[in-house]
Coordinates of C-alpha atoms in Angstrom, one line a residue:
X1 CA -31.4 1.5 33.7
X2 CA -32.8 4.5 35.4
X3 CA -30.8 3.0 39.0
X4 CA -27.0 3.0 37.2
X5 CA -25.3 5.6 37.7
X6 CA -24.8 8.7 35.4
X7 CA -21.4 8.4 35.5
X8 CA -20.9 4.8 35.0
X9 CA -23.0 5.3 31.8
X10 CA -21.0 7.9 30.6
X11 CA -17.6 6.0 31.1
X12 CA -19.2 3.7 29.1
X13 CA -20.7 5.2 26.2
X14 CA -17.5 7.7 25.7
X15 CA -14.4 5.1 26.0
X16 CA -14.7 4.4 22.3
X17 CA -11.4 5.6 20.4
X18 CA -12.4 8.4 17.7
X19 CA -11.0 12.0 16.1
X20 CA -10.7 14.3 18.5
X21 CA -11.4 17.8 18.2
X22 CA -9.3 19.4 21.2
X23 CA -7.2 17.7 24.0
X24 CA -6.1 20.0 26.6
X25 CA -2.2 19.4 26.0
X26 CA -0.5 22.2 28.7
X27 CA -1.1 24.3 31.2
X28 CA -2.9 28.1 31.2
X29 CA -0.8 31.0 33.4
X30 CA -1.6 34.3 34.0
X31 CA 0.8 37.5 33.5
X32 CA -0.2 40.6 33.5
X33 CA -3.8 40.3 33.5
X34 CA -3.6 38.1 30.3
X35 CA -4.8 34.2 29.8
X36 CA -3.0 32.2 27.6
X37 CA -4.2 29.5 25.8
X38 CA -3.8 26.1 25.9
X39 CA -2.6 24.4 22.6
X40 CA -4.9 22.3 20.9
X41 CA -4.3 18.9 18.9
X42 CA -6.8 19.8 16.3
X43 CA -8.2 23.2 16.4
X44 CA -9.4 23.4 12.8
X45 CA -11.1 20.2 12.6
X46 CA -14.7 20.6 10.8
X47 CA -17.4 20.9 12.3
X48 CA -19.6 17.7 11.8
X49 CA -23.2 18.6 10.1
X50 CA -26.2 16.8 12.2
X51 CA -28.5 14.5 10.1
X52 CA -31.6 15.7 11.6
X53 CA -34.5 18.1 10.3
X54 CA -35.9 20.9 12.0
X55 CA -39.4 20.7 11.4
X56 CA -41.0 22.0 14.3
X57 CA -40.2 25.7 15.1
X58 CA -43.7 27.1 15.7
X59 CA -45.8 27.1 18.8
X60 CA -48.1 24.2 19.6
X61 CA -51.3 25.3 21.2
X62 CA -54.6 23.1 21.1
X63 CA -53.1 20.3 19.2
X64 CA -51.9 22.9 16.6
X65 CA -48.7 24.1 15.7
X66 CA -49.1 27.7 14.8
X67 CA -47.2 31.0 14.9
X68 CA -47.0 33.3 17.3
X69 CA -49.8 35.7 16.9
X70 CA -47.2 38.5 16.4
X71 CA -45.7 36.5 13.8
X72 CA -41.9 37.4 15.6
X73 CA -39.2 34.5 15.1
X74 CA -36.0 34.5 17.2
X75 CA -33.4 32.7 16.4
X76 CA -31.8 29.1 18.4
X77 CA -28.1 29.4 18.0
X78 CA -25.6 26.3 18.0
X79 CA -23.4 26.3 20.5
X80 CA -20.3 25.1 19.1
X81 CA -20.5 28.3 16.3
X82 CA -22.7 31.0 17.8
X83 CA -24.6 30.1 14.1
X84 CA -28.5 30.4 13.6
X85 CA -29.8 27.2 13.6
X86 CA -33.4 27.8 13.0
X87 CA -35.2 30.8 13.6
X88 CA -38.3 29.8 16.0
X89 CA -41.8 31.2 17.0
X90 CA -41.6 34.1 19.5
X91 CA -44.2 33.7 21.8
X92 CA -45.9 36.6 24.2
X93 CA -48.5 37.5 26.7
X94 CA -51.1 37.0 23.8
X95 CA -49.3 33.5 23.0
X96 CA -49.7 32.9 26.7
X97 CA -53.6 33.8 26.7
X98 CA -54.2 31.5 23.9
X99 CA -52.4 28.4 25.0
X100 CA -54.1 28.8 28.8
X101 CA -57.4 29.3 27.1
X102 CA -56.5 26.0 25.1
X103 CA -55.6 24.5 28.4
X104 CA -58.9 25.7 30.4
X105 CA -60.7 24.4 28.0
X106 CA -59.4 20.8 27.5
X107 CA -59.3 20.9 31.5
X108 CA -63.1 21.8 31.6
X109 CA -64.7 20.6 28.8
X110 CA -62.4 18.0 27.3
X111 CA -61.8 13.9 28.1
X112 CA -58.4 14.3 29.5
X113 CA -59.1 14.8 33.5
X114 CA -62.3 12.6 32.4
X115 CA -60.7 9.7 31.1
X116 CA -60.0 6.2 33.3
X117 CA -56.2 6.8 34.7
X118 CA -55.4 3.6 33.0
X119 CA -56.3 4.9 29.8
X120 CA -53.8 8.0 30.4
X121 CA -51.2 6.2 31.5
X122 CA -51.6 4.2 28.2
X123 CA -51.3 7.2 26.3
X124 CA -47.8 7.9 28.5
X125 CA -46.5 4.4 27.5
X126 CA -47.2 4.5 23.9
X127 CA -45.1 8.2 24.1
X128 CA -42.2 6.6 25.7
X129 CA -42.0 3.7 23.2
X130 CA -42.3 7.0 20.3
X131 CA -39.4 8.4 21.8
X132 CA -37.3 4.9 22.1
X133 CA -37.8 4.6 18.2
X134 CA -37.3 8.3 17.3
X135 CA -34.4 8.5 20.0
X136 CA -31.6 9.0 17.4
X137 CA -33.6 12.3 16.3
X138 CA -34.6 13.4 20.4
X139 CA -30.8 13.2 20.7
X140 CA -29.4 14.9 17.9
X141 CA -31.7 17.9 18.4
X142 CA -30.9 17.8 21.6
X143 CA -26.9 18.6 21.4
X144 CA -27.7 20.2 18.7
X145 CA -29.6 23.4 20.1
X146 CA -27.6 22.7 23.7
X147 CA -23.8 21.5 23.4
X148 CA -23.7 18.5 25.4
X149 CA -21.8 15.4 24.0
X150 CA -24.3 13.4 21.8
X151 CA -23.6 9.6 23.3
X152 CA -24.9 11.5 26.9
X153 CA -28.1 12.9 25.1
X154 CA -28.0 9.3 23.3
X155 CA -27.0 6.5 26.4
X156 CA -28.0 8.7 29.1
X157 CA -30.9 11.0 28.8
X158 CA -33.2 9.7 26.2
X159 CA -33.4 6.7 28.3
X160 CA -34.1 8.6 31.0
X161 CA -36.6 11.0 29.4
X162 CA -38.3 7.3 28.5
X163 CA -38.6 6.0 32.0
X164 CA -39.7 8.8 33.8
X165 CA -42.6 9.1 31.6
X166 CA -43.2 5.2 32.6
X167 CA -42.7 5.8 35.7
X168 CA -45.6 8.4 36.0
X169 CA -47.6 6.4 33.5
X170 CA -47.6 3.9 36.6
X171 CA -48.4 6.2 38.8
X172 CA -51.5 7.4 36.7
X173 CA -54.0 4.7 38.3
X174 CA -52.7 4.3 41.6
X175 CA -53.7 7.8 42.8
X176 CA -56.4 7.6 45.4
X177 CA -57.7 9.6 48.7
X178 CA -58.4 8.0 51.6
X179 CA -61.4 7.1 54.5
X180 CA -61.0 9.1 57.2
X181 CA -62.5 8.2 60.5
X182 CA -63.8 10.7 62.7
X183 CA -65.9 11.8 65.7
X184 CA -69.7 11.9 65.6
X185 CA -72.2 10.3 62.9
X186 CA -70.1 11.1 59.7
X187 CA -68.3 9.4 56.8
X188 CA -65.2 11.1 55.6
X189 CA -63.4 10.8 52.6
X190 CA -60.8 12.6 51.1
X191 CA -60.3 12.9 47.0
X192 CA -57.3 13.8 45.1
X193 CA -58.1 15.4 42.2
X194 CA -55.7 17.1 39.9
X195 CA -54.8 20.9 40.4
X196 CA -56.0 22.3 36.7
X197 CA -54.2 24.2 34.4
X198 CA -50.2 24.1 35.3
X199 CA -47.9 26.5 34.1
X200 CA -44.4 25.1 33.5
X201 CA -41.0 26.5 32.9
X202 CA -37.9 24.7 32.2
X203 CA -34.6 25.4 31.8
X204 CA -31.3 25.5 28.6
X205 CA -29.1 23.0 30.8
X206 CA -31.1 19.6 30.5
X207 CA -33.8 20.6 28.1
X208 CA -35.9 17.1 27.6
X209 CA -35.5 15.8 31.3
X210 CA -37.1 18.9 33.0
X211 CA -39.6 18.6 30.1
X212 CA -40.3 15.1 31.7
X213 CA -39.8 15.4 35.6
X214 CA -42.9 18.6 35.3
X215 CA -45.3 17.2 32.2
X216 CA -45.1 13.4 33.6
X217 CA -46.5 14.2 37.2
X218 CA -49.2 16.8 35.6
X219 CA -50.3 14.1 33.2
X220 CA -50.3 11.2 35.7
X221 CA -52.5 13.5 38.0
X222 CA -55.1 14.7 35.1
X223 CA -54.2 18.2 34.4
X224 CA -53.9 20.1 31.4
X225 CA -50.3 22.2 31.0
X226 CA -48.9 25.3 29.0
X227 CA -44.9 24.9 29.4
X228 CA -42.4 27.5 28.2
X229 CA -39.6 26.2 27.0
X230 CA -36.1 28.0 27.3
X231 CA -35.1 30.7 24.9
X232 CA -31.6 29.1 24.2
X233 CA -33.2 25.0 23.5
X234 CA -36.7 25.2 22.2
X235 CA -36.3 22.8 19.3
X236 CA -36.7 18.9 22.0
X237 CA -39.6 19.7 23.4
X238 CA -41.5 20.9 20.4
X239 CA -40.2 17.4 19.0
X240 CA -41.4 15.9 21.9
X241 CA -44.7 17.4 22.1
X242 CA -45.5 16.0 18.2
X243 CA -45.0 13.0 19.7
X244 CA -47.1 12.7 22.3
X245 CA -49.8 14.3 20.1
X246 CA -48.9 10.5 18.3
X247 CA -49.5 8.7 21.1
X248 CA -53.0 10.1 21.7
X249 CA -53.0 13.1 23.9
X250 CA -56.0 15.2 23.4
X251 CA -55.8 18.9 21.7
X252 CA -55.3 21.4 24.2
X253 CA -53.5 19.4 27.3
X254 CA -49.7 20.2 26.3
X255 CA -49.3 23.5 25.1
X256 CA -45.7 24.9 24.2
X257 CA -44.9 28.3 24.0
X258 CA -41.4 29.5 23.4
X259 CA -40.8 32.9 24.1
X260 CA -38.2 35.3 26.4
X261 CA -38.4 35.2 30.2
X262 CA -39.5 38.9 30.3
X263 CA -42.6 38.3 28.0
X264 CA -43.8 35.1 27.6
X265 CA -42.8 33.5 31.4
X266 CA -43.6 36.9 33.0
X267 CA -47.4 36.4 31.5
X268 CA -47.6 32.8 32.7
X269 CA -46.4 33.8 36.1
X270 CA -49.2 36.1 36.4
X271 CA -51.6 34.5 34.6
X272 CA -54.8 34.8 36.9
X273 CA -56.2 31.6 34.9
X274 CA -53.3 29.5 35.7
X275 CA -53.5 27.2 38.7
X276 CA -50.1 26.1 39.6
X277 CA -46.5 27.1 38.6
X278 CA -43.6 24.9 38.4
X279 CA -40.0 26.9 37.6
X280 CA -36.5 25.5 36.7
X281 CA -34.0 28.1 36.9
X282 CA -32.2 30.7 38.8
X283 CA -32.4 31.8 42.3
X284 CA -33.1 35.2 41.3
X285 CA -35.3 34.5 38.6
X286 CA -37.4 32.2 41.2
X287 CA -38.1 34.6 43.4
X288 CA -39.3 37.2 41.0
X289 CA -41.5 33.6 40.1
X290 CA -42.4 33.9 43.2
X291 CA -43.6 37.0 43.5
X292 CA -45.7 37.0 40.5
X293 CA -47.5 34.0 41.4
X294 CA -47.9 35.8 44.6
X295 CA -49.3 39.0 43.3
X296 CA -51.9 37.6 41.1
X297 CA -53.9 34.7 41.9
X298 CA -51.7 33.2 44.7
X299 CA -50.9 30.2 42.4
X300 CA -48.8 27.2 44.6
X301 CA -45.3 27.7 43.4
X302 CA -43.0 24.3 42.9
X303 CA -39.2 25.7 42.5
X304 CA -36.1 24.1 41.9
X305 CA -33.2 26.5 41.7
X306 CA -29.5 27.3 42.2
X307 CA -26.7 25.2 44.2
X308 CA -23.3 25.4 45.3
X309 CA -23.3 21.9 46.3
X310 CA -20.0 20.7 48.8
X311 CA -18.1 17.3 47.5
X312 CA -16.2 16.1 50.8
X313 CA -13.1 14.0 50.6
X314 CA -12.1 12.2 53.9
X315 CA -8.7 11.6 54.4
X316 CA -9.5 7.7 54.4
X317 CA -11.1 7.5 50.7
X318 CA -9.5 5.9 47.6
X319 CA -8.0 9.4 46.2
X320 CA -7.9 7.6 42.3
X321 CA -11.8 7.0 42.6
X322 CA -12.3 10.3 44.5
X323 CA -10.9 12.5 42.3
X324 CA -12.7 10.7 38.9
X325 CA -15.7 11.3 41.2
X326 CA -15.3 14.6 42.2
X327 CA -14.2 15.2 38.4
X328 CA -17.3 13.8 37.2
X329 CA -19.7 16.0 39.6
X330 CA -17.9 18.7 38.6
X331 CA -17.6 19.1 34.7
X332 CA -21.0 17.1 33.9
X333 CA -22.5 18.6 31.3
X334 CA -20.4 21.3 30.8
X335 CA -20.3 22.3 34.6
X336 CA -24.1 23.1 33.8
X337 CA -26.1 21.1 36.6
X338 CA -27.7 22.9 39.5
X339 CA -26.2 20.6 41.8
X340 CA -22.8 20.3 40.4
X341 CA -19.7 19.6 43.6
X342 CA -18.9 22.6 42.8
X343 CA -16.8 23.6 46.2
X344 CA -14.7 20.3 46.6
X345 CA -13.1 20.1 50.2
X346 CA -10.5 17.4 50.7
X347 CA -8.7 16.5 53.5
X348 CA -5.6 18.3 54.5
X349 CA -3.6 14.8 55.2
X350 CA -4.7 14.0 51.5
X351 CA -5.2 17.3 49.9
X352 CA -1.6 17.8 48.0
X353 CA -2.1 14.8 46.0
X354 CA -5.6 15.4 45.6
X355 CA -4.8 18.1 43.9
X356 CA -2.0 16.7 41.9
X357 CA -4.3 14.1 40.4
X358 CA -7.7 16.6 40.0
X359 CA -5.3 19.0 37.5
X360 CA -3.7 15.5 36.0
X361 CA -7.2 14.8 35.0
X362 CA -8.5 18.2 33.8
X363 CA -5.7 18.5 31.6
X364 CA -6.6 15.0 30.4
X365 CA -10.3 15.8 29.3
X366 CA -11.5 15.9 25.7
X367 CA -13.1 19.1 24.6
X368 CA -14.4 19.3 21.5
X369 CA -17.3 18.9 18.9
X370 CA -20.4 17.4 21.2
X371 CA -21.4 14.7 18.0
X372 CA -17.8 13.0 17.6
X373 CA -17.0 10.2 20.0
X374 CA -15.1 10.2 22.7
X375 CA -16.1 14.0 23.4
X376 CA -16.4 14.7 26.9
X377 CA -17.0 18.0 26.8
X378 CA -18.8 20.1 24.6
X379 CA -19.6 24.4 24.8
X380 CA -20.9 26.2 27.0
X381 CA -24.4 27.2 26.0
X382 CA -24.4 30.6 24.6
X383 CA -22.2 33.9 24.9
X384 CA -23.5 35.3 27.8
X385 CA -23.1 32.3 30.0
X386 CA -19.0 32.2 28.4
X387 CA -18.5 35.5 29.3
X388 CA -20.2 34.6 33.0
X389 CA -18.0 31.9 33.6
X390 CA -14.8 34.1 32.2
X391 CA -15.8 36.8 34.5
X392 CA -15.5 33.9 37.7
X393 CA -12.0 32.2 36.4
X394 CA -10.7 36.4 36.4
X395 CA -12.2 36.7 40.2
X396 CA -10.6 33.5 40.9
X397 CA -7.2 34.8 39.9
X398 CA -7.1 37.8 41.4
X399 CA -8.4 36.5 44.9
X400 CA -5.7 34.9 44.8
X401 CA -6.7 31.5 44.3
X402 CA -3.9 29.1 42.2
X403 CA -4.8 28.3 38.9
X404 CA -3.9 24.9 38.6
X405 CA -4.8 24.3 34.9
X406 CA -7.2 26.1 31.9
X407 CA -8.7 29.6 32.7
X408 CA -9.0 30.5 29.4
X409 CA -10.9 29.8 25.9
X410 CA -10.7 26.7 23.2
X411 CA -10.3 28.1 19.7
X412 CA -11.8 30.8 18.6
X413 CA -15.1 29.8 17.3
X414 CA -18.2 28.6 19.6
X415 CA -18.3 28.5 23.4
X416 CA -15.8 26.0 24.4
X417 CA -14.1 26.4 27.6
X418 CA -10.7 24.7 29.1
X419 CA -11.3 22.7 31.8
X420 CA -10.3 24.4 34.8
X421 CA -8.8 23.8 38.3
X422 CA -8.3 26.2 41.5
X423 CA -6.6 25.2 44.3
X424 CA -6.1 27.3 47.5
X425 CA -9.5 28.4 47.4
X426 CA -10.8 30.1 50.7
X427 CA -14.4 30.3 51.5
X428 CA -14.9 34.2 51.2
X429 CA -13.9 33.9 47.4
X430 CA -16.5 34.1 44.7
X431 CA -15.9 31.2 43.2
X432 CA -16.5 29.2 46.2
X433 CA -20.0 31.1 46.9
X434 CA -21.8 32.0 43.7
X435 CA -23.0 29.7 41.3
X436 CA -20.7 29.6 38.1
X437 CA -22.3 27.1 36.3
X438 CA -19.2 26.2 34.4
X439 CA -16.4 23.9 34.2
X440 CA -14.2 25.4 36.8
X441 CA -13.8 23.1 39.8
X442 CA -12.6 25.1 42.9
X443 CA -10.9 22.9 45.2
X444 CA -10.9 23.6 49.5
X445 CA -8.6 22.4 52.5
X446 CA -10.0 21.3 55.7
X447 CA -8.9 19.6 58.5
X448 CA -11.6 17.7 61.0
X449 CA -15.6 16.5 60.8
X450 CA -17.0 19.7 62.6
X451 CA -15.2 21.7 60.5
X452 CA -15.7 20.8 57.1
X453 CA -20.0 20.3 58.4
X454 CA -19.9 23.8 59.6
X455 CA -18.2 25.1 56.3
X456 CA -20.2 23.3 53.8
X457 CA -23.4 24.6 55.7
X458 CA -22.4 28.2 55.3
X459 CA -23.9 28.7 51.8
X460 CA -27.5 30.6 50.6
X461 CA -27.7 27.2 49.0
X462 CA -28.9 23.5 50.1
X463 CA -29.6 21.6 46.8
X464 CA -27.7 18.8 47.2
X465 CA -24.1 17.3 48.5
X466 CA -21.4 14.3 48.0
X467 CA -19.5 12.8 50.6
X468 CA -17.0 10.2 50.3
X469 CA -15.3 8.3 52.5
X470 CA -14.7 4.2 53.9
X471 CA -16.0 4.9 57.4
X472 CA -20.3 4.2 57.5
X473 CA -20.0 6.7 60.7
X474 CA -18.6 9.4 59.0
X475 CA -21.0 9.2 56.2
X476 CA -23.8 8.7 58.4
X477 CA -23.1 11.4 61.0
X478 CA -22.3 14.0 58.0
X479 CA -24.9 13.3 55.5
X480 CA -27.7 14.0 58.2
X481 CA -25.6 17.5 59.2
X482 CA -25.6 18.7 56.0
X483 CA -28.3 21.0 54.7
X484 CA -29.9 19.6 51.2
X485 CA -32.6 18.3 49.8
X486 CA -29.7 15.0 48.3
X487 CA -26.6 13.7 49.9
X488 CA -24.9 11.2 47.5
X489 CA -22.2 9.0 49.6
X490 CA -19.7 7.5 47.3
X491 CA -21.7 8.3 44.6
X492 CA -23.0 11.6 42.7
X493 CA -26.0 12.4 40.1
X494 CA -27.8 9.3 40.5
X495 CA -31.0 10.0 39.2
X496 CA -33.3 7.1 40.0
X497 CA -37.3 8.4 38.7
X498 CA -38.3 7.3 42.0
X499 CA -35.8 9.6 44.0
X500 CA -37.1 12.8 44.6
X501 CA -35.0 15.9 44.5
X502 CA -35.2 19.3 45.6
X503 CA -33.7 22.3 47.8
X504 CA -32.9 23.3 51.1
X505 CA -33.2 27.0 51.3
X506 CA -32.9 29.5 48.6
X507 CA -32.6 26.1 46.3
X508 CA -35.8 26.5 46.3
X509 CA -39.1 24.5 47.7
X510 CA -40.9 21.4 46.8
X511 CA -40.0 18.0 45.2
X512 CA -39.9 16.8 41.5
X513 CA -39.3 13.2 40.5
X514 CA -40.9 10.3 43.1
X515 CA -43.9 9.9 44.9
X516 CA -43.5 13.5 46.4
X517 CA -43.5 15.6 43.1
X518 CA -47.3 14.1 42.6
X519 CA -48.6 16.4 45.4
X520 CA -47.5 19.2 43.3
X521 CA -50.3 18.5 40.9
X522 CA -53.4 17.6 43.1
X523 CA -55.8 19.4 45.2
X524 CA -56.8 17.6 48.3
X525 CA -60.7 17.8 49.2
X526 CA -62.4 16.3 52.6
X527 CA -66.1 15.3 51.8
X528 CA -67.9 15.0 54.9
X529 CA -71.4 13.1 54.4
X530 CA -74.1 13.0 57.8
X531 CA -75.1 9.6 58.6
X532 CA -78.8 8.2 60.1
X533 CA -77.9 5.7 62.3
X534 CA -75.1 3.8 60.8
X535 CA -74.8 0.1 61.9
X536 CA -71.1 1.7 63.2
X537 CA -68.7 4.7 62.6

């Protein structure tokens, strides 16, 4: 499964016929500095009540789940009412102490780094299989405390989060150094061993599948791991780690702390005890990463950050498929992805009708309550990131940019958003250089190959790009101009567990998912051993 496409699952799990909560049935205009709203079909539709328990809300340090030792809660809010869905252990520098401490020790002391790698990667497989029978739980929980549409948690990303974590289970006895020859009387060897304690901080936007693409590679490899979850979506990965407690995993080698940013991931950061970081998130917030890591022990830093990823239309492609494309690497998951197409370009010769068809199909998407079918889109995660991506549809308008359809808020309850389309959009605007993280596709004219490579290029950003055209040339010469770490041709957020992904630039350093992201977790170590008179060297 893990080699379909995203979006070809998607099409398939949402073309069932079901209630809908809001269809976007007109289109938004702006006078006088005020958005009006679309209509919607069925605005005071009731909210539908997940099945699931939340029975995990404290922290889970050495195999235990306790509270924080402040005994603070915060609360996790739903999405789709700003309501409290469970209030949730508040973690802190001392939280942070305990569960590195818990860490050090099982690293030291304990059997995990000391077990056969086929025994570990037993213990990985037995977790995936927990998570294919409790899947129906993962996934409620999952849009639930995020706001994405429960068939993608359901047909999409539980079956990822599975087969990444068999993926690295493989992986677990394959690891090996190597026998290096060299000059003189000497045998040389070289030994992988795993890095130690890893911190790990993931992000709101894909809770469970950053869980996997940092704690699969740090099991695989033999370490121990404290991982802070995200303020907005602790409640999966707490979920997750009871599970793989199930499966076998010794006290002490995951450790979950949630906590805020400023407390709890500022201590892990600087944590002199921790050997390795790994950070989801922000540009800005990666370099202050960055410079914690830096400032107290020097800790290697794995960072996967920010995009403003280019989606090129050449005048020869299929405009029906390139616009469902382009539509698709757009408003996935709520706009939310790091490397959304979130500057399309499109040929000037085919750039009216692009258009056209882009707004026809915006106004056409189902926004609504993430757990009915057919739901395409669900909230934006929480108030602050509403009123971010509000603030970038206003700067949109006034740069004068034409606000094809949406700009403004669904109902007046949650964070639900109208799908949005800007045409005219010039490269000095905003919204074609900051990250929005929203659905608000902004929609560029160019008119030749050097151009549109030259333009795309121009950005603090390199995480990842789509191109899409007929001619094997074109996609050939372009995708090896453009700067990022992924160039999808004809296709966008395929998300293989072999493929590795990462940025160019300020979208960071380092690769997660593949072969590559195992380096992240091992220390390489020559042995050089003298030898009296060897038969041959």
């Amino acid at each position: 499964m893990a080699a379909r496409r995203v979006s070809s699952l998607l099409s398939r799990s949402l073309s069932a016929s079901s209630p809908l909560l809001f269809r976007s049935q007109g289109r938004s205009c702006y006078n006088g500095g005020i958005l009006r709203r679309f209509g919607t079909s069925s605005a005071a539709e009731e909210i539908i009540n997940p099945s699931v328990q939340v029975s995990h809300t404290q922290l889970l340090i050495n195999g235990n789940f306790v509270d924080s030792a402040s005994g603070k809660t915060f609360p996790t809010l739903d999405p789709r009412t700003g309501e409290v869905i469970a209030h949730v252990a508040e973690g802190d520098a001392e939280d942070i102490n305990r569960a590195v401490k818990a860490a050090r020790k099982a690293f030291d002391e304990g059997p995990w780094p000391k077990m056969s790698a086929y025994e570990r990667s037993r213990v990985m497989l037995r977790f995936a299989d927990l998570v294919e029978k409790h899947s129906e739980e993962l996934a409620s929980l999952e849009t639930w405390d995020n706001g994405k549409p429960y068939q993608q948690s359901k047909a999409v990303e539980i079956p990822m989060f599975a087969r990444l974590f068999r993926y690295y289970a493989g992986w677990a006895d394959k690891i090996h150094g190597l026998t290096v020859p060299a000059d003189g009387n000497y045998h040389v060897q070289t030994l992988h061993e795993p890095i130690g304690v890893a911190g790990q901080i993931i992000p709101w936007n894909f809770p469970l599948l950053m869980f996997a693409w940092k704690v699969g590679p740090a099991l695989a490899c033999g370490n121990t791991i404290v991982l802070k979850t995200a303020e907005q979506t602790p409640l999966t990965a707490f979920y997750a780690g009871k599970l793989l407690l199930e499966a076998g995993l010794p006290p002490g080698v995951l450790n979950i702390v949630s906590g805020f940013g400023a407390t709890a991931g500022t201590a892990l950061a600087s944590h002199m005890d921790v050997d390795k970081l790994a950070f989801t998130g922000s540009t800005d917030t990666g370099k202050v990463i960055l410079g914690l890591a830096a400032k107290s022990n020097l800790k290697p830093v794995t960072l996967e950050l920010g995009g403003k990823s280019p989606f090129i239309v050449f005048e020869d492609a299929d405009i029906d498929k390139a616009v469902e494309l382009a539509h698709f690497a757009l408003f996935f998951n709520q706009g939310q992805c790091c490397c959304a197409g979130s500057r399309t370009f499109v040929h000037e010769k085919v750039y009216d009708e692009f258009v056209e068809k882009s707004k026809a199909r915006a106004l056409k998407r189902v926004v609504g309550d993430p757990f009915r079918k057919g739901i395409e889109q669900g909230p934006q995660i929480d108030s602050k990131q509403f009123e971010k991506v509000m603030k970038y549809i206003r700067s949109g308008i006034e740069s004068n940019a034409t606000l094809e359809c949406g700009g403004d808020q669904i109902g007046d309850k949650g964070y639900f958003i109208q799908p949005t389309v800007f045409s005219n959009v010039k490269d000095d605007m905003l919204i074609a250089q900051d990250e929005i993280f929203g659905p608000v596709q902004s929609i560029l004219k160019f008119s030749d190959v050097d151009e549109v490579i030259k333009r795309a290029n121009e950005t603090r950003y390199g995480l990842a790009a789509g191109v899409f055209t007929k001619s094997l040339d074109t996609a050939n010469r372009v995708s090896r101009a453009l700067k990022a770490g992924t160039i999808w041709v004809n296709c966008f957020d395929v998300f293989d567990a072999a493929i590795p992904f990462g940025g160019y630039k300020m979208s960071g350093n380092g690769r997660e998912k593949g072969i590559y992201s195992l380096s992240n977790y091992l220390q390489i170590k020559a042995v050089v051993t003298a030898l009296n008179k060897p038969a041959w060297i």
